[in-house]
PDB file of C-alpha atoms in Angstrom:
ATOM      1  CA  UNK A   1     148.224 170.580  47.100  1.00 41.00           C
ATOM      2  CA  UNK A   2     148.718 166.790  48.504  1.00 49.00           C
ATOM      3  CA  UNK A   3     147.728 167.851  51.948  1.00 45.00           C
ATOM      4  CA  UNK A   4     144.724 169.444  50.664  1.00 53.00           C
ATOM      5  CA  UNK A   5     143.754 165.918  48.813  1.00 50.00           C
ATOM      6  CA  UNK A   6     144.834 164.019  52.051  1.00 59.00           C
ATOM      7  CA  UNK A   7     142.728 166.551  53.840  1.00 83.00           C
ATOM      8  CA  UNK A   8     139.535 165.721  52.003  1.00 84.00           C
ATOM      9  CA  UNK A   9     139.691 162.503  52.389  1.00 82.00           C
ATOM     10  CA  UNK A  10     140.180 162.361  55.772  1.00 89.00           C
ATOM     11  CA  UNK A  11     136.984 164.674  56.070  1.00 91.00           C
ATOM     12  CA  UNK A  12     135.475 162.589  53.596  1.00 91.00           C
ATOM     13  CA  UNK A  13     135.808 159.361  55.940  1.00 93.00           C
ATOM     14  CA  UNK A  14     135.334 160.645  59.063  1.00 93.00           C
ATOM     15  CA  UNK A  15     132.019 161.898  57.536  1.00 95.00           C
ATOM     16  CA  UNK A  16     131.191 158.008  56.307  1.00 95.00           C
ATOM     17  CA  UNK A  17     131.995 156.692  59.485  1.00 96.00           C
ATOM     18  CA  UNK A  18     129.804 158.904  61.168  1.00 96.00           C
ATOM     19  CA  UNK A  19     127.126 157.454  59.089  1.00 97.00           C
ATOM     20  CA  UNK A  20     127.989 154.277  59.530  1.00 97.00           C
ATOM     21  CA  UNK A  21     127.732 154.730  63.102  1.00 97.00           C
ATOM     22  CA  UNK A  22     124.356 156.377  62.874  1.00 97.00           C
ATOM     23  CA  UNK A  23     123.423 153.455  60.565  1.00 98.00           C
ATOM     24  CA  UNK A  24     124.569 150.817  62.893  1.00 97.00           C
ATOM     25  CA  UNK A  25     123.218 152.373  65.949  1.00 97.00           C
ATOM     26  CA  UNK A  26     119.707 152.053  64.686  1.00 97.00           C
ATOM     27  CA  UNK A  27     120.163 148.446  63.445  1.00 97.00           C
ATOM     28  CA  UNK A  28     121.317 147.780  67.196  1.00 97.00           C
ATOM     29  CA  UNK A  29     118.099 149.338  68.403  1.00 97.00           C
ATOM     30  CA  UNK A  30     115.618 147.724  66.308  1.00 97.00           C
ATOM     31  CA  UNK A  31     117.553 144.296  66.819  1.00 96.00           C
ATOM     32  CA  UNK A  32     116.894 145.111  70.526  1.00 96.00           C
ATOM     33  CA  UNK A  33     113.621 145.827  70.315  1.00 96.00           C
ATOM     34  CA  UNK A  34     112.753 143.138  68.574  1.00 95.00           C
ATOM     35  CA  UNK A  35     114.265 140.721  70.848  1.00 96.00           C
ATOM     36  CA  UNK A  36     112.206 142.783  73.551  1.00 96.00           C
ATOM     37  CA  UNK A  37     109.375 142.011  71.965  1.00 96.00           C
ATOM     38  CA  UNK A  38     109.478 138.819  70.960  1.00 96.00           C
ATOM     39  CA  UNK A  39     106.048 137.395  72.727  1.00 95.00           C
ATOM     40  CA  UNK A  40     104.511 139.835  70.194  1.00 96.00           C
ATOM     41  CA  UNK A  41     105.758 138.647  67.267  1.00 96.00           C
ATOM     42  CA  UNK A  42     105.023 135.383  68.225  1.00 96.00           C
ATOM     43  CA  UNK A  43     101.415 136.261  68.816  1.00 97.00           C
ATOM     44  CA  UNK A  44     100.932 138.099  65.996  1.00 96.00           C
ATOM     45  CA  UNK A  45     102.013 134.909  64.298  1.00 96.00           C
ATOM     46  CA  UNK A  46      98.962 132.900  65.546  1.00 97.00           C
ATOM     47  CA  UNK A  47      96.499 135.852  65.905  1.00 97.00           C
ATOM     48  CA  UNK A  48      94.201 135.309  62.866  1.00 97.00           C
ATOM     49  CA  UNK A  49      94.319 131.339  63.811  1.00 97.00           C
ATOM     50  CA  UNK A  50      92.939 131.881  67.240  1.00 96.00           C
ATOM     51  CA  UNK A  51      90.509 134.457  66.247  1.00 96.00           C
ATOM     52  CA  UNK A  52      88.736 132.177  63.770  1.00 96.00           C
ATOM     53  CA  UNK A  53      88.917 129.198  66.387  1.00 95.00           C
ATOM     54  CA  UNK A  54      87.358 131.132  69.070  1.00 92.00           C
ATOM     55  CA  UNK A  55      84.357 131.988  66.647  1.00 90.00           C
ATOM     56  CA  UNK A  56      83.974 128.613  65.292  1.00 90.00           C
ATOM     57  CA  UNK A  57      83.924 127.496  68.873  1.00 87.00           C
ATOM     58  CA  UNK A  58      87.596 125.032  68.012  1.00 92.00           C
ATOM     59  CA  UNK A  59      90.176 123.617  70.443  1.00 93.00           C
ATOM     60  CA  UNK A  60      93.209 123.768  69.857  1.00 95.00           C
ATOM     61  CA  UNK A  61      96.880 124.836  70.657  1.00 96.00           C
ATOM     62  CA  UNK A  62      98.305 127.372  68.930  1.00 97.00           C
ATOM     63  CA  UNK A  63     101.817 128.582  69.607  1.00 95.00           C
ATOM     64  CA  UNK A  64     101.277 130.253  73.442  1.00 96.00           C
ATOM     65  CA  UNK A  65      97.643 129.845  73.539  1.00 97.00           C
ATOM     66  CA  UNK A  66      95.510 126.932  74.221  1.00 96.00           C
ATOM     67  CA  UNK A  67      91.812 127.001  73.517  1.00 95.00           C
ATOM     68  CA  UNK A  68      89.646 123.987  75.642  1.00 95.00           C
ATOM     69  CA  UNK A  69      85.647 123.982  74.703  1.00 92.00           C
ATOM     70  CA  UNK A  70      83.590 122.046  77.341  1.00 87.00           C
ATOM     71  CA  UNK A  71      79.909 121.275  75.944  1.00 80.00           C
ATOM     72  CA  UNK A  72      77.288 122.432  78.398  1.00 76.00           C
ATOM     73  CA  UNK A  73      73.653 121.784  79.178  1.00 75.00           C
ATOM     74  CA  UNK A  74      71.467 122.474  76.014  1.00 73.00           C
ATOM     75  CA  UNK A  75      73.860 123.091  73.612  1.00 71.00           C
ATOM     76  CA  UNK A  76      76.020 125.750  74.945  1.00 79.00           C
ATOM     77  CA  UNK A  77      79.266 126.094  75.475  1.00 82.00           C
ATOM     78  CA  UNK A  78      82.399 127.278  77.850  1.00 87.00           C
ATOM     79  CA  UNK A  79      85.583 128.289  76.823  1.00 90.00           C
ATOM     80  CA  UNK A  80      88.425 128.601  78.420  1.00 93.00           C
ATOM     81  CA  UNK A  81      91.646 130.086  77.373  1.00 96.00           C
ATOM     82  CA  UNK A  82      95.418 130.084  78.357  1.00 97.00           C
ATOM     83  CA  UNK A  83      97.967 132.120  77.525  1.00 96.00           C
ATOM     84  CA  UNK A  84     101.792 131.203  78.175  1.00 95.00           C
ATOM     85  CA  UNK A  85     100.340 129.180  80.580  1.00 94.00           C
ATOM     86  CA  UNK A  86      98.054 131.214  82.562  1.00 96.00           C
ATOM     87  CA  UNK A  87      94.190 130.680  81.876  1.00 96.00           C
ATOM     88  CA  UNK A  88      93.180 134.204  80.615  1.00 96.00           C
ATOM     89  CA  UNK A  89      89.367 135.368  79.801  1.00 93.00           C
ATOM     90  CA  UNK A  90      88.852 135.073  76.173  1.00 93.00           C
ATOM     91  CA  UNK A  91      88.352 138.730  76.007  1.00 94.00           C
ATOM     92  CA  UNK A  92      91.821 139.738  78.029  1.00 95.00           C
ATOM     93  CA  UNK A  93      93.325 137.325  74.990  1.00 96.00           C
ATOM     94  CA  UNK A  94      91.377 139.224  71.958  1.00 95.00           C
ATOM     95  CA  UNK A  95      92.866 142.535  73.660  1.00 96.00           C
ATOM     96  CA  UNK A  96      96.428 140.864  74.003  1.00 96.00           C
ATOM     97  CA  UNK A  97      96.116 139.594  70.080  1.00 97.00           C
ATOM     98  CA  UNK A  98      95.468 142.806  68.931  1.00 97.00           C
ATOM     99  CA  UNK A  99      97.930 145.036  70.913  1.00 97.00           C
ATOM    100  CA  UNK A 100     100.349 141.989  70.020  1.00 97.00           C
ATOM    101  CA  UNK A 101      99.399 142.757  66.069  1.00 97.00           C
ATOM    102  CA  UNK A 102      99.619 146.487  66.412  1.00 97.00           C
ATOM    103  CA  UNK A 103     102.771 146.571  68.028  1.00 95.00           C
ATOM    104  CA  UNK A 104     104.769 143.877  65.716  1.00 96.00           C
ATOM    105  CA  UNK A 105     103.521 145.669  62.647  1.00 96.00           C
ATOM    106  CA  UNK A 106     104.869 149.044  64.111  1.00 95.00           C
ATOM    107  CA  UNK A 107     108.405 147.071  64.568  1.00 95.00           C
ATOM    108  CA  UNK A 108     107.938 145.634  61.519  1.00 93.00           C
ATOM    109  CA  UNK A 109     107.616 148.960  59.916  1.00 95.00           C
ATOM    110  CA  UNK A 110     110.164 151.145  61.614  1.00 95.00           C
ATOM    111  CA  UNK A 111     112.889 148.590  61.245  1.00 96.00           C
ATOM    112  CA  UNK A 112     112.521 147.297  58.014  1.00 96.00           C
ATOM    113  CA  UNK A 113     115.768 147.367  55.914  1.00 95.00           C
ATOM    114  CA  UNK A 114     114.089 150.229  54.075  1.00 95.00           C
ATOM    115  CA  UNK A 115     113.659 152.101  56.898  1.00 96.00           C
ATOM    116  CA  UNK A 116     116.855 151.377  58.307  1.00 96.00           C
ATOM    117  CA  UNK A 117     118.533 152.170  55.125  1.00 97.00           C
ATOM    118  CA  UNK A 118     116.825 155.581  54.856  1.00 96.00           C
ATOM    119  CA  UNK A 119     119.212 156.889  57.756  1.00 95.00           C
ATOM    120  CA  UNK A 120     121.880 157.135  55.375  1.00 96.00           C
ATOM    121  CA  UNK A 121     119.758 158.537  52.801  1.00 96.00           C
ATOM    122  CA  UNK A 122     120.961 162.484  54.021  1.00 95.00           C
ATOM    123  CA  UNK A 123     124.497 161.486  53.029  1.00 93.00           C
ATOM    124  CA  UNK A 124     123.879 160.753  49.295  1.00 92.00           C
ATOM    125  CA  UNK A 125     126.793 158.392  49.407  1.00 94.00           C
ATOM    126  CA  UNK A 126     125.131 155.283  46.789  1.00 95.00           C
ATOM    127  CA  UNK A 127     128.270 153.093  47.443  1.00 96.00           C
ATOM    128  CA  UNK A 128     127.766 153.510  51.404  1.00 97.00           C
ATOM    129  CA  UNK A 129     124.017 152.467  51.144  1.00 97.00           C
ATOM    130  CA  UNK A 130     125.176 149.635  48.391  1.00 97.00           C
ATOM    131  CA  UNK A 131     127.235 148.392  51.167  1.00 97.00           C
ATOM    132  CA  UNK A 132     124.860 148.904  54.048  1.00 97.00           C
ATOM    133  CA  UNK A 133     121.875 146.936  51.610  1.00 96.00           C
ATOM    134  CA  UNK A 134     124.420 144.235  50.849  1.00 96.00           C
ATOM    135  CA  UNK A 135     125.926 143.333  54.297  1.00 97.00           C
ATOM    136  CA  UNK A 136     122.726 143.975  56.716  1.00 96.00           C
ATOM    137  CA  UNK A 137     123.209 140.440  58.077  1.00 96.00           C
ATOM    138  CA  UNK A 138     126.219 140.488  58.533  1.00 96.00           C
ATOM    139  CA  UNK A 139     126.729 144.161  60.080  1.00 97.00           C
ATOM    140  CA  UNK A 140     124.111 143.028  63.047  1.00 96.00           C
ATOM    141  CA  UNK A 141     126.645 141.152  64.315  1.00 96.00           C
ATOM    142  CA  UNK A 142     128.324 144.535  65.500  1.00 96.00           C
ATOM    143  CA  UNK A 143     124.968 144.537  68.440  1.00 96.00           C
ATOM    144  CA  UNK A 144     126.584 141.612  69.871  1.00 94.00           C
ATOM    145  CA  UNK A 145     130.073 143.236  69.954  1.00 93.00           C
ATOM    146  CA  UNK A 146     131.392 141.295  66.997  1.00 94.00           C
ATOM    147  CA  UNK A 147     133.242 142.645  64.113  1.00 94.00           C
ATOM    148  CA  UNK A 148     131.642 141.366  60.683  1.00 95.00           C
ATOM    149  CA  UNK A 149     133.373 140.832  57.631  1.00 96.00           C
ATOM    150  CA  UNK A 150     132.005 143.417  55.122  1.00 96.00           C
ATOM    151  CA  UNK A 151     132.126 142.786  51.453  1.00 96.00           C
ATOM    152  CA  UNK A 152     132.493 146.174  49.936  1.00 96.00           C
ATOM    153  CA  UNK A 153     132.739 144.926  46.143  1.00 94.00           C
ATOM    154  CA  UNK A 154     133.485 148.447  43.785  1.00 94.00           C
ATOM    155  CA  UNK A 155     133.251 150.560  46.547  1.00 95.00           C
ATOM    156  CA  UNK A 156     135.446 153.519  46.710  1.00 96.00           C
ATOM    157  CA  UNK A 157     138.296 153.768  49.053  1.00 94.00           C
ATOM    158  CA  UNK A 158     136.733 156.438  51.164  1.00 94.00           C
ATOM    159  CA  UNK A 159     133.746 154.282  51.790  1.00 96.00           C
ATOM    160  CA  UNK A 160     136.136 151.227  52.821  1.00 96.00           C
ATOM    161  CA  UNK A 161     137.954 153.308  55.191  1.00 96.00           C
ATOM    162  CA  UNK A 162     134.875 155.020  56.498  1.00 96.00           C
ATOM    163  CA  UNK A 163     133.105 152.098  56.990  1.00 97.00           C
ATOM    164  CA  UNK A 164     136.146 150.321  58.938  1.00 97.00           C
ATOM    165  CA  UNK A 165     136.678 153.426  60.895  1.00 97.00           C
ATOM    166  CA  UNK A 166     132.918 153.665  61.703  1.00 96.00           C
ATOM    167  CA  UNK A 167     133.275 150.053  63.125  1.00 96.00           C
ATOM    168  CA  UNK A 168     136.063 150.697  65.295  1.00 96.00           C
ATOM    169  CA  UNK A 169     134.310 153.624  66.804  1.00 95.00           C
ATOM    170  CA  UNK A 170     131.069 151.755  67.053  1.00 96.00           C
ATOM    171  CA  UNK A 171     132.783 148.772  69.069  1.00 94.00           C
ATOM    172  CA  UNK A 172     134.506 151.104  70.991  1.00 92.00           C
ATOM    173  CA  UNK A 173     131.587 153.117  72.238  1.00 89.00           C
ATOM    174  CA  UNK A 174     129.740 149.802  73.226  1.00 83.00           C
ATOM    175  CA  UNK A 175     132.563 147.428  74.496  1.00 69.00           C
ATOM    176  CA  UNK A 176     131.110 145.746  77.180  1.00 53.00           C
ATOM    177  CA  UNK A 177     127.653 147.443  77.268  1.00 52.00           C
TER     178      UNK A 177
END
């Protein structure tokens, strides 16, 4: 009868950790990612603010971009445009803004802690996604190769162990990648 009990646990764990690895694998991707795509976000940031000061004809700088208006003969107007640096047509800039916006809101949306979260939704284990909600921060440090110090508070033993044993095997699959 013990070895049965000792038996389920271990089953039990080994079913957390592979969760946790699941979990912690898509936190490393969407950390990635967002590093990847960092120009976007920073874009996106400005992209309303450089819209509006292209219509009302402003200069200005705004994070990358710079916006220079040179007054003309009879009232009209040039514009020129730069872009990290590099002078850009003001309609090559509208196109970057927008694929910018589209693509940080798609980040934005697929890894949200919701949507993170929702990979351990299959496993039904509340105390694992307590613990996952709680310690997000901190469990990003695994992308760098760092183990994080988890506070568990009431969870159960087998989500402890689980977790802890789905750390291990995460490092161990990416030491050094």
């Amino acid at each position: 009868m013990q070895l049965e009990a000792v038996g389920a646990q271990e089953v039990v764990v080994g079913i957390v950790a592979e969760a946790f690895v699941k979990f912690v694998t898509r936190l490393c991707e969407c950390e990635k990612l967002k590093k990847l795509h960092e120009r976007d976000f920073e874009l996106a940031k400005v992209a309303e603010e450089v819209t509006k000061a292209l219509s009302d004809g402003r200069e200005g700088t705004f994070g990358p971009v710079t916006i220079k208006v040179q007054k003309k003969f009879l009232g009209r107007r040039e514009v020129k445009v730069w872009l990290y640096g590099n002078e850009v047509d003001p309609n090559t800039l509208l196109a970057e803004l927008s694929k910018a916006k589209s693509r940080a809101a798609w980040l934005l949306s697929d890894c949200s802690d919701h949507a993170l979260i929702e990979v351990l939704y299959p496993y039904e284990d509340r105390y694992l996604i307590e613990v996952a909600q709680r310690n997000m921060e901190e469990i990003k440090s695994l992308c760098t190769g760092a183990t994080p110090k988890i506070d568990f508070g009431e969870a159960p033993a087998h989500v402890v162990e689980g977790v802890m044993k789905g750390v291990e095997a995460y490092l161990s699959r990416h030491a050094g990648a």
